[in-house]
Amino acid sequence: MRVRIKFTKTGCVQYVGHLDIMRYFQKALRRADFDVAFSEGFSPHMIMSFAAPLGVGVTSQGEYFDVELRTVSSSADMVKALNETMVEGVEIKSIRQVPDTKKDKAMTMVGGADYLVTLKDAIIIKDWADKFAAFMEQKEIVVIKKTKKSETSLDIRPLIHRWKVENENALYLRLCCGSENNLKPNLVLESFYAFLQTELPAFSYHVERIDTYTKDFISLGELGEIIE
Amino acid sequence: MRKLALSDEVLLQIEQPARYIGGEVNAVMKNKEDVDVRFAMCFPDVYEIGMSHLGIQILYDMFNQQEGVWCERVYSPWPDLDKVMREKQIPLFALESQEPIRDFDFLGITIQYEMAYTNILQILDLSQISILAKDRTEDMPIVIGGGPCTYNPEPLADFFDLFYMGEGETVYMDLLNLYRSNKAAGKSRKEFLHKAASIPGIYVPSLYEVTYNEDGTIQSFEPIEKDVPKKVEKQLVMDMSNTYYPKAPVVPFIKATQDRVVLEIQRGCIRGCRFCQAGMLYRPTRERDVEVLKETAATMLKNTGHEEISLSSLSSSDYSQLQELVNYLIDECDRRGVNISLPSLRIDSFSLDVMSKVQDIKKSSLTFAPEAGTQRLRNVINKGLTEEVILEGAGKAFEGGWSKVKLYFMLGLPTETEEDMKGIAHLAEAIAERYYDIPKSERNGKCQITVSTSFFVAKPFTPFQWASMFPQEDYVNRAKIVKSEIRSQLNQKSIKYNWHEPQVTVLEGILARGDRKVGQAILSAYKQGAIFDAWSEYFHMDVWEKAFNETGLNTDFYILRERDTSEILPWDFIDIGVTKEFMIKQWEMAKAEQVTPNCKMQCSGCGAGRYKGGVCIESKN
């Protein structure tokens, strides 16, 4: 059966990349003695699906992956057992059973995510909140996306679902996320500073993902059932 | 939350920032208020390489079991971070506490290969510790060297306060206790080093003086104080089953070279290949108890969550309980969904059966290390493997469905002739022919034979320690001879040939058998920017050539000269148990193309018997 595991990624582990986090959990599930289902063959591997990759340097309160298990114990026991094998900065928040069809895989379901962008003093400019409102009032926000082969222009305005200035140095964003339409907060910031005709210095803000959602903005952690 | 030594800005502009954050699974955190000795353990190469080293894992575990001692890790910052640290004057730090190394009591550096020598200077420099031991002040850590290269510590003598000769599990606690009492008595660094010189296995280079003859050879090598021993004795663990072994090694976030549980089944090797330093240094061969190994394997898999386990030893097929251990591991690993990675086993029906259970025959390859192309030269190097044995093993494997073979050889061995070089091609051809003897209907298409050659480097404490090496151009020619001979074989399309670049060989040769004078050249090369010499993209021979010229060292003296057996060698003051008389006899037998039986067949009286353990006792039962 398939379970969905929700975890946080904060502090020093923000510098551990996505592929390494996948490897980290493969080993953690073994340390916690989870009865994981393996693929056949000479190199058996776990059947896992991670919702949305998180960039290096980004923290998160709501990350998810699915894994196939042969047998399970209660959600509460599994959360406790897995938490005992975690490092500082990674905490298991919930484990729920989810349908094991293809369309219900974490990776397939992802449609959006909420972010909190914290600006460091160096890039805070006067009245940025009002200017951000003006930026968002544009009918379209066209960015040039460079790929290896070509450059394409993309209107990112429809990919920004919500925004709010939280305080003098923090901005909340709800963005499209996933394989179809993926918008990263840094692209929003870059466009905003381009709009301001101001250079955006590197490493001048921090991004935290608050939660990850389906296309209908239901939290991935609310789907499925708690195992009693 | 732990505070990191590097800022967010720095971490986000370098490759693989997770190399520098610590905090991995099983990393040991202690309260620094509760400890009185802080030990920084360093492998002077990048994190992924250093984290793969078993010796450090053993010592890390051993030290951290002691109350009052906190052992932390440190590795070489990659050149991208190196640059930032120099620009911003950030002192090198330990991974666990993220605190500067210069505030530690000890900095222990394992010295595994010569090409890491400049990285040692980088570590000292970035730590803001004086590079030269004589310039160090009371508040700087005691810098200790250990590992195989310390068996000729002389090129590094100026940079270390002391060296630890032998296996780390033995006298470290004596050293730490001496440090504590010395400190409590308010005595100086100098006094500590002087007393430390009396602990067996500890070599304090500043307490010995070397004089030279006019021709550059050593005239005398003597302690400068009466109570400092003339000889330094190698330390080793005699009970391999009741000693330290890390049950919960650190699990890196990023993929280390050795991303698996490593189970050391024995130390030492009974074979006595004459080019092999490890085969002499770790005598006598000592096995670990199979029941202890089984339990250790299961515990380590549980504590790390690794998906693979590998056996470690110099020659696993010689482990007496191999069948029992491997059969246990196959069952245990199958149950856990863990892969087994087998080291190169001697090819026989047992190993082929095991390999067919744990590997995909179509993808995996067989490995042979004949090391030399003809039986004559194999006799010179005392490599017992014969062509008959290789062909029989390959034949069995081919009939079992394998079609890939890897062959490893060395070029530039003492007494090597063109016939020996060509013999490499002929042996590969004979294996290919053995494959095509199998009826076409029963074989899997073509066979793939990969021949790899490296160049021989003469090492201290081997029977070849007196041998001359060759000029760089000569090495290239040797490889060309092998290549053209392979290309003229009937089955040449089934044979692939790889060879290593010879520049590194020459430098390794100089550093491996260098004396104290070579230290200046290492420092000069480092000052001109040499670091990460073990990485071809960072290795620049011209920097080294310049360094040798500037320091007035004649490199031919170190590599292109057969030494007389009466010469005082820079490492003669170390006693590894194996006697010089035995080495001389082996050198003479090599020249006479005579072989020596392995330790289980017959004792050849090498001298290691005085440790009264391991194979020296077992073979007499």
Coordinates of C-alpha atoms in Angstrom, one line a residue, chain A residues 28-160:
Chain A
A28 CA 16.1 6.5 6.9
L29 CA 13.2 4.1 6.1
R30 CA 15.7 1.2 6.5
R31 CA 17.0 2.5 9.8
A32 CA 13.4 2.8 11.0
D33 CA 12.7 -0.8 9.9
F34 CA 9.8 0.1 7.6
D35 CA 8.5 -2.9 5.6
V36 CA 9.2 -1.2 2.3
A37 CA 8.2 -2.8 -1.0
F38 CA 11.2 -3.3 -3.4
S39 CA 11.4 -3.5 -7.1
E40 CA 12.6 -6.8 -8.6
G41 CA 16.1 -7.5 -10.0
F42 CA 19.7 -7.4 -8.9
S43 CA 19.5 -3.9 -7.6
P44 CA 16.2 -3.7 -5.7
H45 CA 15.1 -0.2 -5.1
M46 CA 12.2 1.4 -3.2
I47 CA 9.2 2.6 -5.0
M48 CA 9.0 6.3 -4.1
S49 CA 7.6 9.5 -5.5
F50 CA 8.6 12.9 -4.3
A51 CA 6.0 15.7 -4.7
A52 CA 8.1 18.8 -5.8
P53 CA 11.9 19.2 -5.7
L54 CA 13.1 21.9 -3.4
G55 CA 16.1 24.0 -4.4
V56 CA 19.3 24.2 -2.4
G57 CA 19.0 27.0 0.2
V58 CA 15.2 26.8 0.3
T59 CA 13.6 25.7 3.6
S60 CA 10.1 24.1 3.8
Q61 CA 7.3 23.4 6.3
G62 CA 5.4 21.1 3.9
E63 CA 7.3 18.6 1.8
Y64 CA 5.9 15.2 0.7
F65 CA 6.8 11.9 -0.7
D66 CA 5.0 8.6 -1.3
V67 CA 6.4 5.2 -0.7
E68 CA 5.0 1.7 -1.2
L69 CA 5.0 -0.4 2.0
R70 CA 4.2 -4.1 2.3
T71 CA 2.8 -3.8 5.8
V72 CA 2.2 -0.8 8.0
S73 CA 1.6 0.0 11.7
S74 CA -0.5 3.0 12.9
S75 CA 0.3 6.5 11.5
A76 CA 1.3 7.7 15.0
D77 CA 3.7 4.8 15.5
M78 CA 5.3 5.2 12.1
V79 CA 5.7 8.9 12.6
K80 CA 7.4 8.3 15.9
A81 CA 9.7 5.5 14.6
L82 CA 10.8 7.5 11.6
N83 CA 11.4 10.6 13.7
E84 CA 13.8 8.7 15.8
T85 CA 16.1 8.3 12.8
M86 CA 16.0 11.9 11.6
V87 CA 18.7 14.5 11.7
E88 CA 18.2 18.0 13.1
G89 CA 16.2 20.0 10.5
V90 CA 14.1 17.2 9.1
E91 CA 10.9 16.3 11.0
I92 CA 8.1 13.9 10.0
K93 CA 4.8 15.7 10.4
S94 CA 2.3 13.0 9.2
I95 CA 2.0 9.6 7.5
R96 CA -1.2 8.8 5.8
Q97 CA -2.4 6.1 3.5
V98 CA -3.3 7.3 0.0
P99 CA -4.8 5.6 -3.0
D100 CA -2.2 3.6 -5.0
T101 CA -3.3 4.6 -8.5
K102 CA -1.0 6.4 -10.9
K103 CA -3.0 9.6 -10.9
D104 CA -2.8 9.8 -7.1
K105 CA 1.0 9.8 -7.0
A106 CA 2.5 12.8 -5.1
M107 CA 4.4 13.9 -8.1
T108 CA 1.4 13.7 -10.4
M109 CA -0.9 15.6 -8.0
V110 CA 1.2 18.6 -7.3
G111 CA -0.3 21.8 -8.7
G112 CA 0.7 24.7 -6.4
A113 CA 2.7 25.8 -3.4
D114 CA 2.8 28.7 -0.9
Y115 CA 6.0 30.5 -0.2
L116 CA 7.3 33.1 2.2
V117 CA 10.0 35.2 0.7
T118 CA 12.1 37.1 3.3
L119 CA 14.1 40.1 1.9
K120 CA 17.4 40.9 3.5
D121 CA 18.1 44.5 4.3
A122 CA 20.4 45.0 1.4
I123 CA 17.6 44.8 -1.2
I124 CA 14.8 46.5 0.6
I125 CA 13.9 49.6 -1.3
K126 CA 11.6 52.4 -0.2
D127 CA 7.8 51.7 -0.6
W128 CA 8.5 48.2 -2.1
A129 CA 5.1 47.0 -1.0
D130 CA 3.3 49.6 -3.1
K131 CA 5.6 49.0 -6.0
F132 CA 4.9 45.2 -5.7
A133 CA 1.2 46.0 -5.9
A134 CA 1.8 48.0 -9.1
F135 CA 3.9 45.2 -10.5
M136 CA 1.0 42.8 -9.9
E137 CA -1.5 45.1 -11.5
Q138 CA 0.2 44.6 -14.9
K139 CA -2.0 42.6 -17.3
E140 CA 0.8 40.4 -18.1
I141 CA 4.3 39.8 -16.8
V142 CA 6.5 38.4 -19.6
V143 CA 9.7 36.7 -18.8
I144 CA 12.2 35.2 -21.1
K145 CA 12.9 31.6 -20.2
K146 CA 16.2 30.3 -21.6
T147 CA 16.6 26.7 -22.4
K148 CA 19.6 25.0 -23.9
K149 CA 18.2 25.3 -27.4
S150 CA 16.1 28.4 -27.5
E151 CA 14.5 31.3 -25.6
T152 CA 10.8 31.4 -25.0
S153 CA 8.7 34.1 -23.5
L154 CA 6.3 33.2 -20.8
D155 CA 3.6 35.2 -19.1
I156 CA 4.0 34.4 -15.4
R157 CA 1.1 36.6 -14.2
P158 CA -1.5 33.8 -14.4
L159 CA 0.9 31.5 -12.5
I160 CA 0.7 33.8 -9.4

